[in-house]
XYZ file of N, CA and C in Angstrom:
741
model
N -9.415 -42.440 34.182
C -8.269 -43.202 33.686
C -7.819 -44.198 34.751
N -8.740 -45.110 35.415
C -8.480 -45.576 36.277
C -7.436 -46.571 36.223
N -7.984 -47.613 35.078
C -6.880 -48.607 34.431
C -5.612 -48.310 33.713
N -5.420 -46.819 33.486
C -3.790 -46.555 33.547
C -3.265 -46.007 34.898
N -3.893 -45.736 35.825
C -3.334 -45.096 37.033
C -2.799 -46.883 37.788
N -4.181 -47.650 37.597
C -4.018 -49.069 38.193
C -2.469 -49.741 37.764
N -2.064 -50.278 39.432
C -0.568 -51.236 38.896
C -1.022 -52.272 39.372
N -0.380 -53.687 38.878
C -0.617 -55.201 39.655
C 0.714 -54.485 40.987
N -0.159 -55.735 41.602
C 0.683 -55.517 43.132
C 1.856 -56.189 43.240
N 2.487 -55.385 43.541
C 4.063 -56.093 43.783
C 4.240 -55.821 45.259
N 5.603 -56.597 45.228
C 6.480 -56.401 46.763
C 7.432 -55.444 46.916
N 6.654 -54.166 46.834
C 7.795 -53.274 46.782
C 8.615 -53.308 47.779
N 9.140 -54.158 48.306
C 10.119 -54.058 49.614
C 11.248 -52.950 49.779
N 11.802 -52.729 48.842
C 12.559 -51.646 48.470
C 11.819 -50.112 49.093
N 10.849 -50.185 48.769
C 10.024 -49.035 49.926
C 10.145 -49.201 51.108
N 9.916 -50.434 51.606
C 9.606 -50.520 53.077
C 10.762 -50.808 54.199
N 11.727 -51.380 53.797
C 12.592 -51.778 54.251
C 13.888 -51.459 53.215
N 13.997 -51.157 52.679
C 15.177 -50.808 51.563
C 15.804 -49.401 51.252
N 16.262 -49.178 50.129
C 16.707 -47.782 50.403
C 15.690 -46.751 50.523
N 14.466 -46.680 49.842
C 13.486 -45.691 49.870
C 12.641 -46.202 51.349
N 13.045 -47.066 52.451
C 12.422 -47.435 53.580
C 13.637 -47.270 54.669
N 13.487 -48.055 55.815
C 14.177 -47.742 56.419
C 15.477 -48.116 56.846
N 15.739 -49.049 55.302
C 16.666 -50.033 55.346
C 17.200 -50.873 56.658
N 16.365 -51.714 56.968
C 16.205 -52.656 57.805
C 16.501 -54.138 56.819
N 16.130 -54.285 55.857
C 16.768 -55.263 55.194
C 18.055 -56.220 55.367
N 17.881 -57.263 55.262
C 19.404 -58.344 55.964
C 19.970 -58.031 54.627
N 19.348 -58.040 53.178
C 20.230 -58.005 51.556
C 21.260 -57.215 51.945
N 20.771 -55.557 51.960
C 21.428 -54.427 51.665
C 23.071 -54.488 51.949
N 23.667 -55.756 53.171
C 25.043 -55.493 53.257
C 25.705 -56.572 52.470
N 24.693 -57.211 51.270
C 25.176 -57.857 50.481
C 25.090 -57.342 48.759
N 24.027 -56.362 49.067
C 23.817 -55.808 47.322
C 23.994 -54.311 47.282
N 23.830 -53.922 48.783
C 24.495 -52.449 48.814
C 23.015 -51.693 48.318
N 22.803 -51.619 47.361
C 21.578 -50.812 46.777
C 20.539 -51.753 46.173
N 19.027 -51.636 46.426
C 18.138 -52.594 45.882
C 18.170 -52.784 44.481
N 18.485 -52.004 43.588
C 18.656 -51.665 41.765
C 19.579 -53.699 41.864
N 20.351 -53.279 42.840
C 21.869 -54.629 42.668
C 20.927 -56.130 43.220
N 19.488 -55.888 43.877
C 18.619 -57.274 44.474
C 18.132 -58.123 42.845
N 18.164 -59.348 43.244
C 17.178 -60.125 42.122
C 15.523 -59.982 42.238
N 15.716 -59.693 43.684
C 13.451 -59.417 44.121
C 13.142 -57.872 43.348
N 14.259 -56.794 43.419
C 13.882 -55.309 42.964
C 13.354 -55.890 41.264
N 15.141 -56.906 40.865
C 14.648 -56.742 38.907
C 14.116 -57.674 38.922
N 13.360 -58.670 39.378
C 12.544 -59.357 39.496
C 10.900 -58.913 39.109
N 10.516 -57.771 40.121
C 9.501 -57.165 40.472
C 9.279 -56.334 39.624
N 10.408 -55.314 38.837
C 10.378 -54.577 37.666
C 10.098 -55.356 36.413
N 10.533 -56.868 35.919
C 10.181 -57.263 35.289
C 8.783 -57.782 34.767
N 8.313 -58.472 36.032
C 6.920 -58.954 36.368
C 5.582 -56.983 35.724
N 6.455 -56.162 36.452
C 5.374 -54.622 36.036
C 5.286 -54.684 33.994
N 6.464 -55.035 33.599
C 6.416 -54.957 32.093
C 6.167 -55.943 31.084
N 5.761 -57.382 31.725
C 5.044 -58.763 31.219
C 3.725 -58.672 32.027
N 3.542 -57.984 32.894
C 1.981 -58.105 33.096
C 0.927 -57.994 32.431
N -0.846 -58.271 31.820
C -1.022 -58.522 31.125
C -1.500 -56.665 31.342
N -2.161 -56.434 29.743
C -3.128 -55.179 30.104
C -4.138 -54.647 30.298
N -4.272 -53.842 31.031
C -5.925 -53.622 32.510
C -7.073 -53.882 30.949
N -8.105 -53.663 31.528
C -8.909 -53.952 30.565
C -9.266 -52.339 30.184
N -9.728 -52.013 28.903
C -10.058 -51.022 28.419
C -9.007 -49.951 28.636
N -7.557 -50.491 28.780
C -6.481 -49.387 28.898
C -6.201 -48.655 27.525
N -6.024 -49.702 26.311
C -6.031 -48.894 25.230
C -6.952 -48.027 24.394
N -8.824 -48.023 25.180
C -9.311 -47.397 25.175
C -9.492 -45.352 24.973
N -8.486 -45.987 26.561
C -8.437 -44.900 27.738
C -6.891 -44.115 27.201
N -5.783 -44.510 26.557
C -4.964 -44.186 26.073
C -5.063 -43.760 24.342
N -5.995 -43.839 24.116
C -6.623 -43.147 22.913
C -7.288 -42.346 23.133
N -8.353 -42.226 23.935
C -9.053 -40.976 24.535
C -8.028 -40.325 24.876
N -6.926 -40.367 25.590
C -6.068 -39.439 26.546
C -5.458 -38.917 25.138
N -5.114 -39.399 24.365
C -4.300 -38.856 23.270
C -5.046 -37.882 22.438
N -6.291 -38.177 22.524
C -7.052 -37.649 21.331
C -7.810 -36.089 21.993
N -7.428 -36.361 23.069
C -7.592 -35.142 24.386
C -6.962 -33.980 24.048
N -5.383 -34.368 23.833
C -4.229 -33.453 23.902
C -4.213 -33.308 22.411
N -4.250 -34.026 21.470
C -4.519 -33.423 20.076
C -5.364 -32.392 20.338
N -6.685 -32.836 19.977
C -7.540 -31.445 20.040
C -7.172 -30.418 20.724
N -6.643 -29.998 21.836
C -6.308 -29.244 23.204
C -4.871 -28.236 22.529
N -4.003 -29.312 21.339
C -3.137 -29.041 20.666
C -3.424 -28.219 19.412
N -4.652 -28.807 18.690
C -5.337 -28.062 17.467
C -5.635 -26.646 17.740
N -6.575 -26.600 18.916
C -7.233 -25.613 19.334
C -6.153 -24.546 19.722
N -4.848 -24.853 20.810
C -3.895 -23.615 20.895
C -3.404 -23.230 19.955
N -3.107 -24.096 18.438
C -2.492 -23.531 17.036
C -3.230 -22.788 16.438
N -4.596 -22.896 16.140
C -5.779 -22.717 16.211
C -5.674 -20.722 16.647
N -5.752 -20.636 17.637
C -5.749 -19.220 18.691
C -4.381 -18.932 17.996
N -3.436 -19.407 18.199
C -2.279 -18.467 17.712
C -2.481 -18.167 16.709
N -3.045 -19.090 15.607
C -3.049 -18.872 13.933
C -4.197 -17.409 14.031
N -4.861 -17.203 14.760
C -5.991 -16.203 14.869
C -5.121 -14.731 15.488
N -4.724 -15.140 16.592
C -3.962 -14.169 17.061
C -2.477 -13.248 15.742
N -1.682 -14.083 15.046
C -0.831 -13.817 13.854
C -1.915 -13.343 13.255
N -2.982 -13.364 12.797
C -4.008 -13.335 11.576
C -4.192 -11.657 12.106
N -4.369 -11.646 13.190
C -4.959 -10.104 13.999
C -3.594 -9.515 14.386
N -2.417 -9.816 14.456
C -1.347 -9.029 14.785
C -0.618 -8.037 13.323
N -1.092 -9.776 11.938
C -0.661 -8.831 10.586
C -1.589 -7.923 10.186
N -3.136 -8.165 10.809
C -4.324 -6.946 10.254
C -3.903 -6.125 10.842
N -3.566 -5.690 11.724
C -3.150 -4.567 12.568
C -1.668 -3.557 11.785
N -0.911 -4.669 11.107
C 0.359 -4.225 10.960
C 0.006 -3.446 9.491
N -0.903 -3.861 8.865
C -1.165 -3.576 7.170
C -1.938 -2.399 7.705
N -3.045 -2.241 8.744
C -3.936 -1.149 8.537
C -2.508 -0.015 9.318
N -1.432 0.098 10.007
C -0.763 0.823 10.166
C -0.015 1.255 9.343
N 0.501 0.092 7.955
C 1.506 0.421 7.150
C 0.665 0.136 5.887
N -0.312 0.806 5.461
C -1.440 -0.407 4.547
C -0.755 0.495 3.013
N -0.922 -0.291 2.148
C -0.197 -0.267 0.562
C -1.695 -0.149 -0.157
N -2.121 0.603 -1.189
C -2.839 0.331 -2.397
C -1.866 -0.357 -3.307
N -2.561 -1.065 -4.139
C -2.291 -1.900 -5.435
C -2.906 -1.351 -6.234
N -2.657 -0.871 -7.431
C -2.949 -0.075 -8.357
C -2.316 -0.893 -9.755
N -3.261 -0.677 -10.422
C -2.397 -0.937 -12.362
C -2.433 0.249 -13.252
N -1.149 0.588 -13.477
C -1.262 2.057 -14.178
C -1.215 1.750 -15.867
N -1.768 3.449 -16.738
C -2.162 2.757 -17.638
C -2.191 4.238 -18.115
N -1.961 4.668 -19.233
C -2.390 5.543 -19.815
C -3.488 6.536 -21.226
N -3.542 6.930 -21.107
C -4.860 7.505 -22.176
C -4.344 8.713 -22.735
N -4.604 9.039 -23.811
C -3.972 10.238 -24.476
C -2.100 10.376 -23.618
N -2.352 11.613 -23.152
C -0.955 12.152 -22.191
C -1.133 12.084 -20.963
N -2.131 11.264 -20.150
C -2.785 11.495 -19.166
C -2.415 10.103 -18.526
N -1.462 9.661 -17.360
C -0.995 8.839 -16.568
C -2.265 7.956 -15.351
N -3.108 7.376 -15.046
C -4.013 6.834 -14.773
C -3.948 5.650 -14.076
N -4.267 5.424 -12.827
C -4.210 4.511 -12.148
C -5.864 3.703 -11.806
N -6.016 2.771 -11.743
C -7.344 2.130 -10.765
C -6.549 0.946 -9.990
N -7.917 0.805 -8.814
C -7.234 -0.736 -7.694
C -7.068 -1.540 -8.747
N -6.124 -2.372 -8.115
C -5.860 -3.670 -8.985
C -6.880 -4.546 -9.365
N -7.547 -4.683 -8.445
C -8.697 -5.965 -8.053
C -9.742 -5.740 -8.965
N -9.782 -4.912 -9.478
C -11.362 -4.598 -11.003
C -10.578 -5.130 -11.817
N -9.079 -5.356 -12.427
C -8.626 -5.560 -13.107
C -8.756 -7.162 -13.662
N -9.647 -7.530 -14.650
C -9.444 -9.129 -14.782
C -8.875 -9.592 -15.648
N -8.246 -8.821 -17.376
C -7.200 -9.462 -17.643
C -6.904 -7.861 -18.609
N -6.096 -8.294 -19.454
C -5.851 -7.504 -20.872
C -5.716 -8.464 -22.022
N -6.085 -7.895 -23.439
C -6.161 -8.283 -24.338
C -5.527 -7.789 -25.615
N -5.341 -7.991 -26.639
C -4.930 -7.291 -27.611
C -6.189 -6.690 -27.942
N -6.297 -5.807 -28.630
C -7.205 -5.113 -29.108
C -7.466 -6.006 -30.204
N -9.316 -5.757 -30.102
C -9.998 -6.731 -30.393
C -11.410 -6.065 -31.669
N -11.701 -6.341 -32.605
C -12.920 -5.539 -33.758
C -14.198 -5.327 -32.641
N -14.465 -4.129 -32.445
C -15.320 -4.061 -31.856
C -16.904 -3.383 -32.912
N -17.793 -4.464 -32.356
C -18.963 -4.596 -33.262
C -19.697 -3.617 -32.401
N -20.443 -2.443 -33.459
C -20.909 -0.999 -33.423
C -22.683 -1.691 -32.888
N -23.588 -1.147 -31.898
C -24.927 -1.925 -31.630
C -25.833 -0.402 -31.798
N -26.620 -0.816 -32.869
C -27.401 -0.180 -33.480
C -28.667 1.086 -32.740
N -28.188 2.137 -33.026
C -28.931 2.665 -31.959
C -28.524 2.837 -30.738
N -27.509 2.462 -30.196
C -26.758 3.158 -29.136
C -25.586 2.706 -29.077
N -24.663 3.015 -30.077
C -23.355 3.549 -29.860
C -23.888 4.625 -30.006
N -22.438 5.179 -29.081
C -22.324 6.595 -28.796
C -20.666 7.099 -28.875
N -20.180 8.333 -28.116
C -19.355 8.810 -27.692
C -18.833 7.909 -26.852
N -19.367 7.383 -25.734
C -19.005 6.767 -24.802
C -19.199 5.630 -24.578
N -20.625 4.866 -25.281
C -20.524 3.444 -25.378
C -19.875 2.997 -27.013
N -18.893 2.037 -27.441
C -18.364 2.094 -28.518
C -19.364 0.345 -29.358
N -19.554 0.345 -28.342
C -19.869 -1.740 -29.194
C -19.809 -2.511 -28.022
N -19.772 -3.872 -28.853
C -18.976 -5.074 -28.659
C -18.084 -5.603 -28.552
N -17.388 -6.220 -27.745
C -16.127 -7.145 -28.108
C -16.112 -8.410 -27.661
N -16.032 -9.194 -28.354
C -15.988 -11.117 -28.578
C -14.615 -11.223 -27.382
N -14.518 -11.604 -26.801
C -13.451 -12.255 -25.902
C -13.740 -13.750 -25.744
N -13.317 -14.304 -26.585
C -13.313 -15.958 -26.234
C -14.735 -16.391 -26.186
N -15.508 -15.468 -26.788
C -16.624 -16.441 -27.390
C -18.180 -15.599 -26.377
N -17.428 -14.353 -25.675
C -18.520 -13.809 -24.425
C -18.562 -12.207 -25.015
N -19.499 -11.924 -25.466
C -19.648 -10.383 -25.938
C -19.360 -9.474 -24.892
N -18.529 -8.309 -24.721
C -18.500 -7.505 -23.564
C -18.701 -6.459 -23.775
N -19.041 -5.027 -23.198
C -19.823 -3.918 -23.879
C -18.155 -3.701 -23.773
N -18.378 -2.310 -24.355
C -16.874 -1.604 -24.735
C -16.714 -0.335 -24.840
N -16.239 0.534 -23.973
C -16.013 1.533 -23.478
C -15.055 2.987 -23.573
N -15.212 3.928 -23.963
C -14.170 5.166 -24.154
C -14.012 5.481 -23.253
N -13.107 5.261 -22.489
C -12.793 5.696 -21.035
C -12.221 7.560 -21.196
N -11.818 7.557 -22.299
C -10.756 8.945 -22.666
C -11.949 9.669 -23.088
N -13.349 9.255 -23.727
C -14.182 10.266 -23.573
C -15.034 10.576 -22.742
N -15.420 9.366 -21.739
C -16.162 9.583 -20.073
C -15.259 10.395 -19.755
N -14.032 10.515 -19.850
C -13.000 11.396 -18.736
C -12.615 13.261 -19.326
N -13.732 12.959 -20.769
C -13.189 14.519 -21.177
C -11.840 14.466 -21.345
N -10.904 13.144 -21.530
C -9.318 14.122 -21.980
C -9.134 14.775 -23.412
N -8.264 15.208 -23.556
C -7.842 15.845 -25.105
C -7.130 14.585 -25.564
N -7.364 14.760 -26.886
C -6.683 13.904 -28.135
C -5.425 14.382 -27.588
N -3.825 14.030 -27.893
C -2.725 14.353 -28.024
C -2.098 14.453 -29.177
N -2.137 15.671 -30.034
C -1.514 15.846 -30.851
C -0.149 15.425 -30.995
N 0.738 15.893 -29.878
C 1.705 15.335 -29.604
C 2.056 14.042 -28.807
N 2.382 13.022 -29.248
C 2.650 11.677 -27.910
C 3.456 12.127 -27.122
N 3.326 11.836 -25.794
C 4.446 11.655 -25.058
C 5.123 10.845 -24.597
N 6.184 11.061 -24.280
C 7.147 10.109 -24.083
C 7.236 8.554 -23.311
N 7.182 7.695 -23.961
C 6.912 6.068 -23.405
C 7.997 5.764 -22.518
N 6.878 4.904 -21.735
C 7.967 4.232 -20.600
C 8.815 2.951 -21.633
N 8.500 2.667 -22.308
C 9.295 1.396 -23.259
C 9.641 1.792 -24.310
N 10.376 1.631 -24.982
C 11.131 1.721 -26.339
C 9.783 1.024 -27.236
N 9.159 -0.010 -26.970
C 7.990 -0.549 -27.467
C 6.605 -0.517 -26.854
N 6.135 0.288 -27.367
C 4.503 0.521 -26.786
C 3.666 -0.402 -27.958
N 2.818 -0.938 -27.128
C 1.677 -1.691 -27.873
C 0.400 -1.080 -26.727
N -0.690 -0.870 -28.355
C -2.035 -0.165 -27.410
C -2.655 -2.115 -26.748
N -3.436 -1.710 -25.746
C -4.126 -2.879 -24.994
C -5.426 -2.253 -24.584
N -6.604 -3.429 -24.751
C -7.510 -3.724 -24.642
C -7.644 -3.972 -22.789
N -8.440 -3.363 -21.901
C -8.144 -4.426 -20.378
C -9.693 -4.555 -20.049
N -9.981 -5.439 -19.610
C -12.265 -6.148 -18.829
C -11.288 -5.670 -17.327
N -12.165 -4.853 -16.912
C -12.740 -4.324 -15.953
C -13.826 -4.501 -15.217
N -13.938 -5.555 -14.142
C -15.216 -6.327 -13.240
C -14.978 -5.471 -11.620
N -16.614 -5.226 -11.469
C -17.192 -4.997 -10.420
C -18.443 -5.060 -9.520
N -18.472 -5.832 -9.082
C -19.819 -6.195 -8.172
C -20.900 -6.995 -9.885
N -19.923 -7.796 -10.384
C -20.338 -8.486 -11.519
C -20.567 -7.794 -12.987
N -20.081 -6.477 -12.891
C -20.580 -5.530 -14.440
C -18.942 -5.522 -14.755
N -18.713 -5.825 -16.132
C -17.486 -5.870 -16.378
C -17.892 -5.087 -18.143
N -16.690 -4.223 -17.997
C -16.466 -3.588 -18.680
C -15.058 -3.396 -19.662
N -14.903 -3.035 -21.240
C -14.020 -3.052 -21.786
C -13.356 -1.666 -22.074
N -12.323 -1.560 -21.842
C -11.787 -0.218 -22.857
C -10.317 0.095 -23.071
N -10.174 0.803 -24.309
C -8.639 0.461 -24.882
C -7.639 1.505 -23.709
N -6.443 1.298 -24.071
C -4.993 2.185 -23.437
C -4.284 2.626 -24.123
N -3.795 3.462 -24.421
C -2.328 3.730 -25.077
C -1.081 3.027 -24.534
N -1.225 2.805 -23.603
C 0.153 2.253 -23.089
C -0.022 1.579 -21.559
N 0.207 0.216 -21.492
C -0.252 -0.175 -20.172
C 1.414 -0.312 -19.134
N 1.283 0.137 -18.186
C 2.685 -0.226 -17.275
C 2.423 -1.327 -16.435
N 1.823 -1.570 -15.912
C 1.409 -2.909 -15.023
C 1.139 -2.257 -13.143
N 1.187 -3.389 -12.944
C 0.910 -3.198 -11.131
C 1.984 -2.598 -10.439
N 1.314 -1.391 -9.213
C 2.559 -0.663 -8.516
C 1.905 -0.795 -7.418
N 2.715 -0.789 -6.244
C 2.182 -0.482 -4.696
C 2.254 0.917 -4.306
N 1.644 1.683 -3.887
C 1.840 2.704 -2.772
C 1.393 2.555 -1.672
N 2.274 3.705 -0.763
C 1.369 3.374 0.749
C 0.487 4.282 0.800
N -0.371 4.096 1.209
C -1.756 4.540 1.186
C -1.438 6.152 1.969
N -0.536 6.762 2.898
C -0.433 8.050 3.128
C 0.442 8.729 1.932
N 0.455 8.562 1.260
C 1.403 8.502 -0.304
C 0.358 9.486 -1.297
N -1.470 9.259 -0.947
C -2.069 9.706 -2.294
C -2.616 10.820 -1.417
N -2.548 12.192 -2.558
C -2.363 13.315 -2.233
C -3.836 14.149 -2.982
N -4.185 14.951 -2.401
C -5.204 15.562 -3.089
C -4.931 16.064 -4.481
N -6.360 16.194 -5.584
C -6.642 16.557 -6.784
C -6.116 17.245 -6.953
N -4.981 17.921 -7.696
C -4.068 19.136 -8.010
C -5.433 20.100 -8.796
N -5.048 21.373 -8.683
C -6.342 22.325 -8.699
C -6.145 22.577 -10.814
N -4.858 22.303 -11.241
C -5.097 22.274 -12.728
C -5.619 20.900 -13.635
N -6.082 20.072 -12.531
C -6.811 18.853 -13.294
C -8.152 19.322 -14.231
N -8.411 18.808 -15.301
C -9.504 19.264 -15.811
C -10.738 18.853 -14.762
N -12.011 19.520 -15.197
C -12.881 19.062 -14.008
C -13.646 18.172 -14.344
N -14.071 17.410 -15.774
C -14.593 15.746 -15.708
C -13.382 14.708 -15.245
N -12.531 15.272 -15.441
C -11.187 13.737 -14.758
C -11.251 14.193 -13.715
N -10.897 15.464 -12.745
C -11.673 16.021 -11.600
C -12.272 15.396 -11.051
N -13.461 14.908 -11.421
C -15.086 14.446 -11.278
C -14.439 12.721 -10.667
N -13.878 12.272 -11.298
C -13.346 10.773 -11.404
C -12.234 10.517 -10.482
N -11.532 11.676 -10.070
C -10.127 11.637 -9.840
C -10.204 11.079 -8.026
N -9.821 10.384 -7.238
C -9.494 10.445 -5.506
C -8.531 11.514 -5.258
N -7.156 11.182 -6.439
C -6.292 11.912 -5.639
C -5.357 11.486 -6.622
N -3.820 11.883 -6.540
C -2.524 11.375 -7.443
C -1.629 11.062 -6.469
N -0.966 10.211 -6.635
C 0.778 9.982 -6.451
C 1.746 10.807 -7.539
N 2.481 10.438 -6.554
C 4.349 11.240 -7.689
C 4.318 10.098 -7.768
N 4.636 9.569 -9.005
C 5.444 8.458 -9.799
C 5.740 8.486 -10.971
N 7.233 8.352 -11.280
C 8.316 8.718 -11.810
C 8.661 10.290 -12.708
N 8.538 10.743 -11.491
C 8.542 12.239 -12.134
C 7.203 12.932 -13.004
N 5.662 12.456 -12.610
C 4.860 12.303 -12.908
C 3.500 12.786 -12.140
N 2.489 12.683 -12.297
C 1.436 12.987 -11.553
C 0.586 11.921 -11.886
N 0.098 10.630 -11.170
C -0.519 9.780 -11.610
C -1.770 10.243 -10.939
N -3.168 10.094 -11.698
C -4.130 10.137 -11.264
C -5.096 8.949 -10.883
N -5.525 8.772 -9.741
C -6.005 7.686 -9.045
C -7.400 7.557 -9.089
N -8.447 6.972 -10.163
C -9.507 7.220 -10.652
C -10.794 6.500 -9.386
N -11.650 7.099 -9.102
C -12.570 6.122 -8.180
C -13.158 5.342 -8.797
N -13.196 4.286 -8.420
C -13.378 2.883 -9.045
C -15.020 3.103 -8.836
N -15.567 3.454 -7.756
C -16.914 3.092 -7.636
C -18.010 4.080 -8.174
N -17.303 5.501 -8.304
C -18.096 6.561 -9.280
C -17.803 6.061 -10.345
N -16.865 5.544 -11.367
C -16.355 5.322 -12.405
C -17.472 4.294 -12.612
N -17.810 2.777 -12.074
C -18.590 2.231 -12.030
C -19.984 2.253 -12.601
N -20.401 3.262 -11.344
C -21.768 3.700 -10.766
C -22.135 4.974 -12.342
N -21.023 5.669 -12.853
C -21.436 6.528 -13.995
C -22.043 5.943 -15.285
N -20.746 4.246 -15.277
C -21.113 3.976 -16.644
C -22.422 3.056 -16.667
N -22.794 2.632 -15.466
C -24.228 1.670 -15.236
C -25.202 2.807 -15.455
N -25.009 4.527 -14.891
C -25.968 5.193 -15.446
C -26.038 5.638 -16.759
N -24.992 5.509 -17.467
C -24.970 6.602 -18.646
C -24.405 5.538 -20.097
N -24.724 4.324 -19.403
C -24.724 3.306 -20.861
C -25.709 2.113 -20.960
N -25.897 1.537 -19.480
C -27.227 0.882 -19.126
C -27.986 0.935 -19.635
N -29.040 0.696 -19.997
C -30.961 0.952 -20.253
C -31.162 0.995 -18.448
């Protein structure tokens, strides 16, 4: 940065003989301080009409474009550092997301994230030669056939003779597609509640009167709302129906 360090030469007399010198100057018992000389604002003027060094605005774009980057890069590290201070804070205080949902009398949770929409219940077309118990058909969703699924008979629950008691004054049954590692799957609800958080030291082992195919399916339950929700494994749940409806 040579040509911004570079000054034209002046008379700094004010150094040498003046107040920053050894004031030997004849002015000083007439202007008292050099700031009060016509040679000091003289000489200051001449520094700010001088012309400019060559390749200074070069060199003052490089210098700028220095401290940007230098600037990017420390926001940069902090934005990384926050990024690793909140991973740290979630794996200490970490929440599941869950969408609860029910089947017969039986309260039912999966992660949120398989979840890709709900639908009204939709005519599901019977495929010849393998429907079953557990595979039911087809269902048209906007024009894309999706297989379609008894989740309440993969899980062995009982019919409910009796309903039990709704979280709403208005229950409507729902249809929900269920995607994982690209296999998406359909199957109806009795009653959907929507998305809940827990904290993840919250889910508690299989209570020993669970039946043993929901058993089979089950991680674990939460208490919620005076309840026993069961927390289904998403990836056996998966991995069963790719074996046991697949070709």
């Amino acid at each position: 940065m040579n040509s911004i360090n570079n000054r034209a030469t002046v008379d700094n007399c004010w150094n040498m003989i003046g107040i920053a010198g050894d004031r030997s100057c004849p002015e000083l018992s007439n202007f008292i301080h050099c700031r009060n000389c016509p040679v000091y604002s003289t000489a200051g003027r001449n520094l700010l009409e001088r012309s400019l060094p060559e390749n200074y605005q070069q060199e003052w774009t490089q210098l700028f474009a220095e401290k940007r980057t230098n600037l990017q890069e420390t926001r940069v590290a902090q934005k990384s550092e926050e990024f690793i201070d909140s991973t740290h804070a979630l794996t200490s205080n970490e929440t599941i997301a869950v969408v609860i949902f029910r089947l017969q009398r039986e309260w039912l949770a999966l992660p949120a994230e398989v979840f890709k929409e709900t639908i009204s219940p939709s005519l599901i077309h019977t495929i010849p030669h393998r429907t079953n118990k557990i595979l039911r058909g087809l269902v048209n969703i906007r024009g894309e056939l999706q297989l379609c699924i008894s989740l309440s008979n993969l899980l062995h629950l009982e019919n409910a003779d009796i309903q039990p008691e709704a979280l709403s004054p208005l229950v409507y049954s729902r249809m929900v597609v269920v995607v994982k590692e690209g296999n998406a799957w359909v199957f109806a609800v009795d009653e959907l509640y929507g998305i809940q958080r827990f904290p993840r030291q919250e889910l508690r082992d299989t209570p020993n009167g669970t039946t043993s195919a929901a058993q089979t399916y089950t991680k674990g339950f939460f208490h919620w709302r005076s309840r026993s929700l069961s927390y289904l494994d998403d990836e056996l749940l998966f991995t069963s129906l790719n074996r046991k409806v697949l070709p």
